[in-house]
CSV table of C-alpha atoms in Angstrom, one decimal:
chain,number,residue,atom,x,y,z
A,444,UNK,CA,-158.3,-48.7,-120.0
A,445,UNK,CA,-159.1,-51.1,-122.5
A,446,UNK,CA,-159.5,-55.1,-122.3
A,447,UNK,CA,-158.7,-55.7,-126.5
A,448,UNK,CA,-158.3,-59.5,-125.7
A,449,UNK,CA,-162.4,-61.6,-126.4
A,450,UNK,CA,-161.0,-64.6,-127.5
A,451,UNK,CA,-163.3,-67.7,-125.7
A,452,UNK,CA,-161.4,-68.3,-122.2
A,453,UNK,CA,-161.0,-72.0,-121.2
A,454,UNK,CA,-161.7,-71.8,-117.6
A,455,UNK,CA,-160.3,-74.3,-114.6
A,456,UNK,CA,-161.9,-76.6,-112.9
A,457,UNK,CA,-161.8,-74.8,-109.5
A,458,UNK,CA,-162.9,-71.9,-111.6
A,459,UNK,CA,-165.6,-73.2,-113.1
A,460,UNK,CA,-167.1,-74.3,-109.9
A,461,UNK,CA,-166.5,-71.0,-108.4
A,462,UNK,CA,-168.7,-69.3,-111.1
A,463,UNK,CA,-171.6,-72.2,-111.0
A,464,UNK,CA,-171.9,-72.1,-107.3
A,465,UNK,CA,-171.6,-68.0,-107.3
A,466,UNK,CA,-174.0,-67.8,-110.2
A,467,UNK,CA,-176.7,-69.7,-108.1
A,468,UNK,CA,-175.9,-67.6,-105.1
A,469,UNK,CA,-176.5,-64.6,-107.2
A,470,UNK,CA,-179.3,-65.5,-108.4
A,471,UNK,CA,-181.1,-65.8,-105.0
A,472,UNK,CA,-179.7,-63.1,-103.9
A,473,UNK,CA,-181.7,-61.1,-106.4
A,474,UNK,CA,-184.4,-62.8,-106.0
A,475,UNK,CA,-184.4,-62.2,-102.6
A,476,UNK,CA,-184.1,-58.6,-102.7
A,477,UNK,CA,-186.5,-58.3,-105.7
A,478,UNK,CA,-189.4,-59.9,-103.8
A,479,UNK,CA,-188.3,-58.0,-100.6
A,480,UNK,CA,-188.6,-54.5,-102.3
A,481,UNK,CA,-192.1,-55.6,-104.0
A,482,UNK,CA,-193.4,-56.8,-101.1
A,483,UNK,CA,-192.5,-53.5,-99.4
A,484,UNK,CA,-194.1,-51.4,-101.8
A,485,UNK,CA,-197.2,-53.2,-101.9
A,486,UNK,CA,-197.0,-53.3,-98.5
A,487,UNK,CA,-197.1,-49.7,-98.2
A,488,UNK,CA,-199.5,-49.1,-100.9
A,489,UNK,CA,-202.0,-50.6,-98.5
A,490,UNK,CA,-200.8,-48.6,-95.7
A,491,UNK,CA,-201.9,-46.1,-97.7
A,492,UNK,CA,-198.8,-44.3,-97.9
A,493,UNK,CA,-198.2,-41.4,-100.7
A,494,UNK,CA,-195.6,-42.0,-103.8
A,495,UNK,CA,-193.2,-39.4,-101.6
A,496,UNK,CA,-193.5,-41.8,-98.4
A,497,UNK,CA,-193.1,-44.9,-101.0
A,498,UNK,CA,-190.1,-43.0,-102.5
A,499,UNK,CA,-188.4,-42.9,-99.2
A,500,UNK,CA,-189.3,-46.5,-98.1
A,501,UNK,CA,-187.3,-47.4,-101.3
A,502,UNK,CA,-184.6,-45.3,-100.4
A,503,UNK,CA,-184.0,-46.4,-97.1
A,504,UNK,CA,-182.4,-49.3,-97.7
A,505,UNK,CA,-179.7,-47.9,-100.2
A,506,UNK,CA,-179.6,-44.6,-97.5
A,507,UNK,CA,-178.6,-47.6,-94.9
A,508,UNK,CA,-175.9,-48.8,-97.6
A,509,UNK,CA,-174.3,-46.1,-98.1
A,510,UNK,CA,-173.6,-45.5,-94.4
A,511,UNK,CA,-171.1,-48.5,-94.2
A,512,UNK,CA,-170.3,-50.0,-98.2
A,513,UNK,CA,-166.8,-48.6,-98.2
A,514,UNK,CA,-165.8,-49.5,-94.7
A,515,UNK,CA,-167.1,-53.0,-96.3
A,516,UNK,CA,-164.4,-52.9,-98.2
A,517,UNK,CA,-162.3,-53.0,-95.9
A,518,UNK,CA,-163.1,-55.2,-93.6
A,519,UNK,CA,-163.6,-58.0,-96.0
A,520,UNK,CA,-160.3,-57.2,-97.1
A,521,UNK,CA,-158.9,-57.7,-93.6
A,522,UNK,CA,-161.4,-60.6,-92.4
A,523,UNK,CA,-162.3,-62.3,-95.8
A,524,UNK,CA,-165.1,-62.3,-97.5
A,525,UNK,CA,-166.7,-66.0,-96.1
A,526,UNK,CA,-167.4,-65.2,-92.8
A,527,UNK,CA,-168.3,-61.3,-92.9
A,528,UNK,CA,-171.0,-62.5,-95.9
A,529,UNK,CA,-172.2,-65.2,-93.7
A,530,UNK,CA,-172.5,-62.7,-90.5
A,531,UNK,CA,-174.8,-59.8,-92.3
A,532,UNK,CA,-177.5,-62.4,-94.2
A,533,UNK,CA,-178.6,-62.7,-90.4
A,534,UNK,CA,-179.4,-59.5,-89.9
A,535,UNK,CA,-182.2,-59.4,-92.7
A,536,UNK,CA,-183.2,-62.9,-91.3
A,537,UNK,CA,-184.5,-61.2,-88.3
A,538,UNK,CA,-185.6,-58.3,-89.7
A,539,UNK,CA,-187.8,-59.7,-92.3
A,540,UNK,CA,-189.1,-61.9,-89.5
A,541,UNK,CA,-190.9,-59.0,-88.3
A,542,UNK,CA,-191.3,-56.3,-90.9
A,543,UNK,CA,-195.0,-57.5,-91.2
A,544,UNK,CA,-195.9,-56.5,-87.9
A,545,UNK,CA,-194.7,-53.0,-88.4
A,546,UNK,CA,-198.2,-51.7,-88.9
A,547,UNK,CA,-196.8,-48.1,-90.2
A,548,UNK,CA,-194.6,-46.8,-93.2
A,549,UNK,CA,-192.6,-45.3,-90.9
A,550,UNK,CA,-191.5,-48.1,-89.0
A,551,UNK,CA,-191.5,-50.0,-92.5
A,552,UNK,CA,-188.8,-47.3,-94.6
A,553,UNK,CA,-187.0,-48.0,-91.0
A,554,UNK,CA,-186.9,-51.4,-91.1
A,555,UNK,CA,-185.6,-51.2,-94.7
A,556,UNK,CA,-183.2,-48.8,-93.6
A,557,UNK,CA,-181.4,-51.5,-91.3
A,558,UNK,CA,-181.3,-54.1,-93.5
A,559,UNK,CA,-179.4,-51.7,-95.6
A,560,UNK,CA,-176.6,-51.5,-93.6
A,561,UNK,CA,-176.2,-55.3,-93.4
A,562,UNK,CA,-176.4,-55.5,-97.6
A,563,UNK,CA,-173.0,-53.9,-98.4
A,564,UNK,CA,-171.2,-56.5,-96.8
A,565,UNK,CA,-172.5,-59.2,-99.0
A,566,UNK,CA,-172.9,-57.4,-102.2
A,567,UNK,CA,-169.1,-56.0,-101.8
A,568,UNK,CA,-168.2,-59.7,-100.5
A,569,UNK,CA,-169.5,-61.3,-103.7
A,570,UNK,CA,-168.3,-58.2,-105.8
A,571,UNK,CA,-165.1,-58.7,-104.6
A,572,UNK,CA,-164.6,-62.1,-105.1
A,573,UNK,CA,-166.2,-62.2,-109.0
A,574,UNK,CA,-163.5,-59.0,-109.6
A,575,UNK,CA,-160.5,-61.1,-108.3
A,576,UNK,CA,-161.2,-64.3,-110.9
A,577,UNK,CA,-162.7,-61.8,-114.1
A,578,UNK,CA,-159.2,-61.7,-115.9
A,579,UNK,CA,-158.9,-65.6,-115.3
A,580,UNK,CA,-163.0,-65.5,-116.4
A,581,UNK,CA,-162.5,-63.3,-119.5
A,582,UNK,CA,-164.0,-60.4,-120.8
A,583,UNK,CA,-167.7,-62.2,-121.9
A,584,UNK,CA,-168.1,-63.2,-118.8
A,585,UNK,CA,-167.9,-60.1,-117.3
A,586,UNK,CA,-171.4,-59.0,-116.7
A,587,UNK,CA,-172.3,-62.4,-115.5
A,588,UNK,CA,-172.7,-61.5,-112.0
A,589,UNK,CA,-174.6,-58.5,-112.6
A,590,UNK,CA,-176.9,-60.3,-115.2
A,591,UNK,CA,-177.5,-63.1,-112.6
A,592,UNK,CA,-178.3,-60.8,-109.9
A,593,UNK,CA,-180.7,-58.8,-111.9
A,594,UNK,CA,-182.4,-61.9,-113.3
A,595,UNK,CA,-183.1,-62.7,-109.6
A,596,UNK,CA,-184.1,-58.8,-108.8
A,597,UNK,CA,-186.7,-57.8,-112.0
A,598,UNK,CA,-187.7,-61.5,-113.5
A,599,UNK,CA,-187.8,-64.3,-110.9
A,600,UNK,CA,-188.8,-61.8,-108.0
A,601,UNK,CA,-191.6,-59.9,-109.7
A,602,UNK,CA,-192.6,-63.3,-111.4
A,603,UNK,CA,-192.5,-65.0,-107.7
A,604,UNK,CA,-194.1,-61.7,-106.1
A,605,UNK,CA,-197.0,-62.0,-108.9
A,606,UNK,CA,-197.5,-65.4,-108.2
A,607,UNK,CA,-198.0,-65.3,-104.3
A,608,UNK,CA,-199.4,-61.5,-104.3
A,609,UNK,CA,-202.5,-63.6,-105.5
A,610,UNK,CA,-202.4,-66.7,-103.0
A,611,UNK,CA,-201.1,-65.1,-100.2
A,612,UNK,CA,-200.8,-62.4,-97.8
A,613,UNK,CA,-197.3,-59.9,-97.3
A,614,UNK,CA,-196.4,-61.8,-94.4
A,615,UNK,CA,-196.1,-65.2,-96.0
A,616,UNK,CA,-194.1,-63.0,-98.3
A,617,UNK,CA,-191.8,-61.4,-95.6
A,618,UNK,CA,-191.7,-65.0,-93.9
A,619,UNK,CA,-190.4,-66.6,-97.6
A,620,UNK,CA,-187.7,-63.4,-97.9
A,621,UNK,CA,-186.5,-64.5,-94.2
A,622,UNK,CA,-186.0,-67.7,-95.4
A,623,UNK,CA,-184.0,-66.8,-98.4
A,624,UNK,CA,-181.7,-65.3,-96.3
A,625,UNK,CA,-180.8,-67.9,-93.8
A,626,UNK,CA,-180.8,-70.1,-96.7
A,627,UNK,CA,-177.4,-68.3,-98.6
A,628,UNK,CA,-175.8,-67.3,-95.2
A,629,UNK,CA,-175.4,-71.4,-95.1
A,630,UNK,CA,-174.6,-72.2,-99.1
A,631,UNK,CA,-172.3,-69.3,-99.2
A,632,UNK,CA,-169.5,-71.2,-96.7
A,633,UNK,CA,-169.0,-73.8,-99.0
A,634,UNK,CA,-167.2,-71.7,-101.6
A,635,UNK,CA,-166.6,-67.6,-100.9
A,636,UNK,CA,-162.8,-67.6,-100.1
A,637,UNK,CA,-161.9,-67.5,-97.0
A,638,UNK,CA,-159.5,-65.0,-94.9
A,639,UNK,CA,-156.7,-63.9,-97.0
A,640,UNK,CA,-153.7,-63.4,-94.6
A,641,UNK,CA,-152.3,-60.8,-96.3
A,642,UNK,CA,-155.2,-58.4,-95.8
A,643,UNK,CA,-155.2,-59.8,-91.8
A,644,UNK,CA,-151.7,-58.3,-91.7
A,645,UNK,CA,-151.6,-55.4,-93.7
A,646,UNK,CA,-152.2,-52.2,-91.8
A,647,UNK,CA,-155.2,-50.4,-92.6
A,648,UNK,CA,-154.7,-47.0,-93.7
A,649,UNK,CA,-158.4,-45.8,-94.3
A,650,UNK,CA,-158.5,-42.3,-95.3
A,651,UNK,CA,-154.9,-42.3,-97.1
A,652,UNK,CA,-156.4,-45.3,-99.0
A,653,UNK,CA,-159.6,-43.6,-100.0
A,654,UNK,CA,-158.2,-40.4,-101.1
A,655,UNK,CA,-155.6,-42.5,-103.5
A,656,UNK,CA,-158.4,-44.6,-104.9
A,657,UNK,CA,-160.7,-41.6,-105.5
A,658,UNK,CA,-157.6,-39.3,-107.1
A,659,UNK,CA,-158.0,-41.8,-109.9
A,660,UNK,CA,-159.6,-40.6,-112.9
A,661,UNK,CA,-160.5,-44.0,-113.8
A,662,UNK,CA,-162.4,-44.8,-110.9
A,663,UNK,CA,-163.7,-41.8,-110.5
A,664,UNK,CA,-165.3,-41.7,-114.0
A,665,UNK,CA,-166.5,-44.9,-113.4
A,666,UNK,CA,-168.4,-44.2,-110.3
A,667,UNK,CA,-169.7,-40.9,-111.6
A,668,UNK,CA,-171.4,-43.1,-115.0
A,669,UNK,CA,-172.4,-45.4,-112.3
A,670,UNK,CA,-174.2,-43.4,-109.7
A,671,UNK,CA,-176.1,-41.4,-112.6
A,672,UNK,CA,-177.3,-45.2,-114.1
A,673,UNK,CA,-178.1,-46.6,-110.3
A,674,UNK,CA,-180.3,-43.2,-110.3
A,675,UNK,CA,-182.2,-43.1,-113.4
A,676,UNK,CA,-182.6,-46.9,-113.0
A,677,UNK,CA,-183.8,-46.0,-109.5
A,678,UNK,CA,-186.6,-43.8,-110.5
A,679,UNK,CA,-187.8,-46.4,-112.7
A,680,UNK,CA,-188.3,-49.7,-110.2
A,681,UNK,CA,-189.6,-46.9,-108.1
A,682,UNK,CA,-192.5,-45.5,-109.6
A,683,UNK,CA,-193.0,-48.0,-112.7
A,684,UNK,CA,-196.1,-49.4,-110.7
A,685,UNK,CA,-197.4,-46.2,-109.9
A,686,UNK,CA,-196.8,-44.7,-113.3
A,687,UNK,CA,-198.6,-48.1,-115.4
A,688,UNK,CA,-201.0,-47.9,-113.1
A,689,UNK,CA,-201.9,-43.8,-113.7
A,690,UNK,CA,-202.2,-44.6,-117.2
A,691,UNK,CA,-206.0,-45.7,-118.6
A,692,UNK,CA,-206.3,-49.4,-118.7
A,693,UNK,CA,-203.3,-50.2,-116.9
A,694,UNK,CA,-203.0,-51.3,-113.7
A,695,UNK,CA,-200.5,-52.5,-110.5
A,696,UNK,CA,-199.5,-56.0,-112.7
A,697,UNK,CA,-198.9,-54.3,-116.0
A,698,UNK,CA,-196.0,-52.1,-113.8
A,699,UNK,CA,-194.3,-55.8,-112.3
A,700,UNK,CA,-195.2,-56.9,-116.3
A,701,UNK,CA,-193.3,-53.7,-117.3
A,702,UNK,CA,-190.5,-54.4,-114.4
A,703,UNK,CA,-190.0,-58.2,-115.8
A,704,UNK,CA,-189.3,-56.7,-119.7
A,705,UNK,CA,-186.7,-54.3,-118.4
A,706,UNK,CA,-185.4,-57.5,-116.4
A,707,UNK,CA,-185.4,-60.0,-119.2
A,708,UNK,CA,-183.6,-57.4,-121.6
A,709,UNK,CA,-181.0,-56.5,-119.1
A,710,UNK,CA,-180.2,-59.6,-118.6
A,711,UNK,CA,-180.0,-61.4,-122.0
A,712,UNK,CA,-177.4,-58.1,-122.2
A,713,UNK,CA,-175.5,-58.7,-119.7
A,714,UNK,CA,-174.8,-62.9,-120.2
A,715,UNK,CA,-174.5,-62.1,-124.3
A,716,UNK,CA,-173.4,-58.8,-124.4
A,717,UNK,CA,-169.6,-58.3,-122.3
A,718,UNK,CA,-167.5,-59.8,-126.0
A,719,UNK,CA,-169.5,-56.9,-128.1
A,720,UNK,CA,-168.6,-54.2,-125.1
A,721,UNK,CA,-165.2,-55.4,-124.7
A,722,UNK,CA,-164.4,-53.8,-128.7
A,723,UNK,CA,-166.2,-50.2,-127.7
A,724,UNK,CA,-164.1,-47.7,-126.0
A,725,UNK,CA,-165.4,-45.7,-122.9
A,726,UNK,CA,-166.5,-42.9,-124.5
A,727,UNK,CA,-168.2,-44.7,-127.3
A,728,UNK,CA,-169.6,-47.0,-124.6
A,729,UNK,CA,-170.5,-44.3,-122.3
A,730,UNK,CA,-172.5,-42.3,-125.1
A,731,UNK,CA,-174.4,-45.1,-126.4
A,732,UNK,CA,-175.7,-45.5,-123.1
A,733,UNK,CA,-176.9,-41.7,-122.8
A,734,UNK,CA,-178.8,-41.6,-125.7
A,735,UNK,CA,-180.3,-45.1,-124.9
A,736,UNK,CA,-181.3,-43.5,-121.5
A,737,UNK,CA,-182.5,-40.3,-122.6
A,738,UNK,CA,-184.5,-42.3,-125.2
A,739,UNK,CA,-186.3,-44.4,-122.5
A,740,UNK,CA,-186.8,-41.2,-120.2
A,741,UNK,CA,-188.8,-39.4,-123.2
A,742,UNK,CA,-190.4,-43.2,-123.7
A,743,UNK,CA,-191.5,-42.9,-120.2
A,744,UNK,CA,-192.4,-39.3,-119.9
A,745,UNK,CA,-195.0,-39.4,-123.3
A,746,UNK,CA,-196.2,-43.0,-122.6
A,747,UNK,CA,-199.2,-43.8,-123.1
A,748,UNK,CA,-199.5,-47.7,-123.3
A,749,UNK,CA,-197.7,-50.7,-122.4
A,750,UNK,CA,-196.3,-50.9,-125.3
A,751,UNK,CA,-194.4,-47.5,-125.2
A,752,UNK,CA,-193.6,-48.0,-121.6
A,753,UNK,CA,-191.8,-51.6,-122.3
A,754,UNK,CA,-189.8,-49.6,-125.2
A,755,UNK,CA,-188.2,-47.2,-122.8
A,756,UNK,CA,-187.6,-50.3,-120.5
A,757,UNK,CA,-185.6,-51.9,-122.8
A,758,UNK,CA,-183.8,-48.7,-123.8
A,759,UNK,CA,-183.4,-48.2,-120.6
A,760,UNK,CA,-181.7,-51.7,-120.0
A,761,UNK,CA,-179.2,-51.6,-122.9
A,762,UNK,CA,-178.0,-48.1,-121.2
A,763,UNK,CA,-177.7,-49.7,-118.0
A,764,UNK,CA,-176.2,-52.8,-118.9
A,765,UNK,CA,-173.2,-50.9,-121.1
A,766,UNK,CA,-172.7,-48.8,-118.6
A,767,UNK,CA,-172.1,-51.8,-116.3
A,768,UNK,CA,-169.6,-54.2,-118.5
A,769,UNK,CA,-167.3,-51.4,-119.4
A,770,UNK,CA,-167.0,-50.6,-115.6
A,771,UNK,CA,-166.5,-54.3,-114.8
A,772,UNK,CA,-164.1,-54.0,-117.8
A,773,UNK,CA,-162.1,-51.1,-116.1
A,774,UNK,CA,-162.1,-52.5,-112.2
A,775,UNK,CA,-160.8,-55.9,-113.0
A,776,UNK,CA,-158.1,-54.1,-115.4
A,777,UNK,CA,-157.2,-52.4,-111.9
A,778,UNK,CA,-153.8,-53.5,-110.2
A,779,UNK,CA,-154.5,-54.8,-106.7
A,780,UNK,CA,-156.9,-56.6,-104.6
A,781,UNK,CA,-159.9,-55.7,-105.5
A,782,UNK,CA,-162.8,-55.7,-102.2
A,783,UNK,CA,-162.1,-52.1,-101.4
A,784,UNK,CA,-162.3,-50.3,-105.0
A,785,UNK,CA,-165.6,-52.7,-105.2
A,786,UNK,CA,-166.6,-50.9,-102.1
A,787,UNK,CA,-166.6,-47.6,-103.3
A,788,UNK,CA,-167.9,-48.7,-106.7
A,789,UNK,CA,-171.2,-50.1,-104.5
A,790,UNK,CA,-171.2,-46.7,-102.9
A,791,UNK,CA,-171.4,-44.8,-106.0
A,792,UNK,CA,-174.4,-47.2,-106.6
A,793,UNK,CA,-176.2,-47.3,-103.7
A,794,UNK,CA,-176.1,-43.2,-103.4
A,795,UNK,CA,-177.4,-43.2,-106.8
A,796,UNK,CA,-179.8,-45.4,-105.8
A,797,UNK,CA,-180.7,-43.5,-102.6
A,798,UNK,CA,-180.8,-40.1,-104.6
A,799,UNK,CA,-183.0,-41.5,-107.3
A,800,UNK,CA,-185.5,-42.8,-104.8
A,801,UNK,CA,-185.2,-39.5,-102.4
A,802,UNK,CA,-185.3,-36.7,-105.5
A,803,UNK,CA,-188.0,-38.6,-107.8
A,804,UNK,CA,-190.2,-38.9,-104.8
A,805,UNK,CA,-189.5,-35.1,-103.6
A,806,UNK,CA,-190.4,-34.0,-107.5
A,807,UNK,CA,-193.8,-35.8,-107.5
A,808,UNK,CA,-194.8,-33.5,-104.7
A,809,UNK,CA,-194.8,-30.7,-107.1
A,810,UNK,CA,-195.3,-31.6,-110.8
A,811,UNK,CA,-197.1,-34.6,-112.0
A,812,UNK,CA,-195.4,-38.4,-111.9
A,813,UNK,CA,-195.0,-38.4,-116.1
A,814,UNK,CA,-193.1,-34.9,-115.7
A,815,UNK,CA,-190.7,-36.4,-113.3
A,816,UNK,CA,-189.0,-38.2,-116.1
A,817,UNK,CA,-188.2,-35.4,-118.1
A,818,UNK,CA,-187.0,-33.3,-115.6
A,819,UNK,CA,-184.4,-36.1,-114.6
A,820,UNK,CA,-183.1,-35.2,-118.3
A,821,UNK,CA,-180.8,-32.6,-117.4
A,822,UNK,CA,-178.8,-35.1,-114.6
A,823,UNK,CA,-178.0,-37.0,-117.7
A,824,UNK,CA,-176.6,-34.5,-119.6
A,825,UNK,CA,-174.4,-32.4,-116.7
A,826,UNK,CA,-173.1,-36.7,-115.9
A,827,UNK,CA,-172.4,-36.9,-119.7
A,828,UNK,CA,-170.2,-33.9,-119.6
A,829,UNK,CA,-168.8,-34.9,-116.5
A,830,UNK,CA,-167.2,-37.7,-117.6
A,831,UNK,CA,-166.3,-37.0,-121.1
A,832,UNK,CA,-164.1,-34.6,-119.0
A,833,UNK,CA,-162.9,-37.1,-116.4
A,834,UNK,CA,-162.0,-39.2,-119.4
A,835,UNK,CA,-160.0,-36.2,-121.0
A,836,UNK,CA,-158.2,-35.8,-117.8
A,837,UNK,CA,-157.6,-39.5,-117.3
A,838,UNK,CA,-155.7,-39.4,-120.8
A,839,UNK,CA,-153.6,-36.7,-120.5
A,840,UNK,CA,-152.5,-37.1,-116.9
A,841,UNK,CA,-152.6,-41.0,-116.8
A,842,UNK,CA,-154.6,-43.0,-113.9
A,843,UNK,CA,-152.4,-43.3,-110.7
A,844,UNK,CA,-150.9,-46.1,-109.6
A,845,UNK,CA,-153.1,-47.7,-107.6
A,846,UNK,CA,-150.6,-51.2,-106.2
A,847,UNK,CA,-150.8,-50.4,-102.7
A,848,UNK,CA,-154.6,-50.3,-102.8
């Protein structure tokens, strides 16, 4: 599935407020959750917890996710995605109200954990939305939302958790995040659309859905390239700190510093980057991503200065942000409305997510943290093969029809 049209889209009026207004809502969003999952792990690094108990505070949240992101799907379909994005930004309100006082790691990855089950609703609310206006958008524009979000999560989040790390204490911090969150609950009703009435009437059909969407070769490539990227990308925001700071003369800042590279380079990818995609098939597209990863795991694995450690980032980033415009490329080419393929795209992210931060923490218990990259090697290569075989099947069998979805 291939979008061959790049030519510069003139976009709407009604459109082109959409995108401002969901732009900034992006933005701090991810800036929200960038200084939330900081703040956590600095917060547990002086509770003394161990790179393990750090790995599973970081997974939490995505474990949490993956519990509810495809029944998400379809309740936004049903209810719109307005007021179910406005409901769950209150539950992380509260939560981040009081995960200063939690006083244990425990009770921190726990905390985490809940707010993870109110962050599919929004993430597959605004994923949604951007998927049902991308053909109308074009095809540069597709990695818009993902570049926005991520300039919130690794730039302006580090940058703002750097800042107030050194004027303030973690529950300021927590306070702030709070405060975030209450803030786009509010700016979010003056433009998400609203209850479509043809999801409010349509019978929901759960499990016959889910099975049709996943029977797709398509979609299941897609998710298969994107759980391995959400993992390997996982293992990096979860021990880059831990790693910069094992290494002689670096220390805790140089690993945010390190985070804010891989965050600037992902980024000027994604807002520059979707025309130059939009030429590359999927395999092509795919492969350049592998090698950029494995690249950036070897980067990370031999490093031995900040130098060599911001390479792999940025290898790591180009991977990453391929791997994400050619899947926006092949969900908005899907027929359909789109909230409930989102929501099992997110899940294939969030369990990579979950099984990055879960199995990297489980493998430092045994070899060293730099060995951990290289062992993640191999989950590259078995995903690689995967797909180029999805992709066989896809065209020699066709993806099916996917109308009713």
């Amino acid at each position: 599935m291939t979008m061959t049209t790049v030519a510069p889209t003139v976009l709407a009026a009604e459109d082109r407020r959409f995108l401002a207004l969901f732009i900034i809502l992006s933005v701090i969003s991810g800036l929200t959750v960038g200084l939330g999952k900081i703040v956590s792990t600095l917060y547990a690094i002086s509770l003394h917890a161990t790179p393990f108990q750090i790995g599973l505070i970081s997974a939490m949240e995505s474990v949490g996710m993956v519990l509810v992101t495809v029944p998400a799907g379809f309740i936004i379909a049903r209810y719109g995605a307005r007021g179910v994005y406005f409901m769950s930004s209150l539950g992380p309100m509260l939560i981040n109200l009081a995960m200063p006082f939690s006083g244990s790691w425990v009770a921190l990855a726990l905390g985490r954990g809940a707010i993870g089950l109110c962050i599919p609703f929004r993430m597959v609310s605004m994923n949604g939305s951007f998927l049902e206006r991308l053909p109308r958008f074009g095809p540069g524009k597709a990695g818009w939302y993902r570049a926005s979000l991520t300039g919130g999560v690794a730039i302006l989040g580090p940058s703002l958790a750097a800042f107030l790390t050194t004027r303030g204490d973690v529950t300021t911090i927590f306070f702030l995040v709070s405060a975030c969150f209450a803030i786009m609950a509010l700016f979010s009703l003056s433009f998400l659309p609203d209850r479509d009435p043809r999801g409010a009437q349509k019978e929901v059909r759960f499990v016959d859905e889910i099975v049709l969407i996943v029977r797709s070769p398509a979609i299941a490539e897609s998710c298969l390239v994107e759980f391995t990227s959400a993992a390997t990308n996982a293992l990096f925001s979860t021990f880059i700190i831990l790693l910069a700071a094992s290494l002689p003369g670096l220390t805790e800042q140089d690993g945010i510093r390190i985070m804010l590279v891989q965050g600037f380079a992902v980024v000027g990818l994604l807002f520059f980057g979707g025309t130059l995609a939009a030429r590359l098939s999927n395999p092509v597209a795919y492969g350049l991503s592998l090698v950029s990863a494995t690249v950036a795991l070897l980067s990370f694995a031999y490093a031995t200065s900040f130098a060599v450690l911001a390479l792999g980032a940025v290898l790591l980033a180009v991977g990453a942000a391929i791997v994400h415009l050619i899947n926006m490329r092949v969900m908005a080419g899907l027929p359909g409305g789109k909230s409930k393929v989102a929501g099992l795209y997110n899940l294939a992210s969030m369990t990579g997510a979950s099984f990055g931060a879960i199995a990297g923490g489980a493998i430092t218990t045994l070899v060293p943290l730099q060995w951990v990259f290289l062992i993640w090697l191999p989950l590259l290569l078995v995903a690689g093969l995967l797909a180029q075989w999805l992709n066989l099947r896809r065209r020699r069998e066709g993806s099916l029809a996917l109308q009713d979805i």
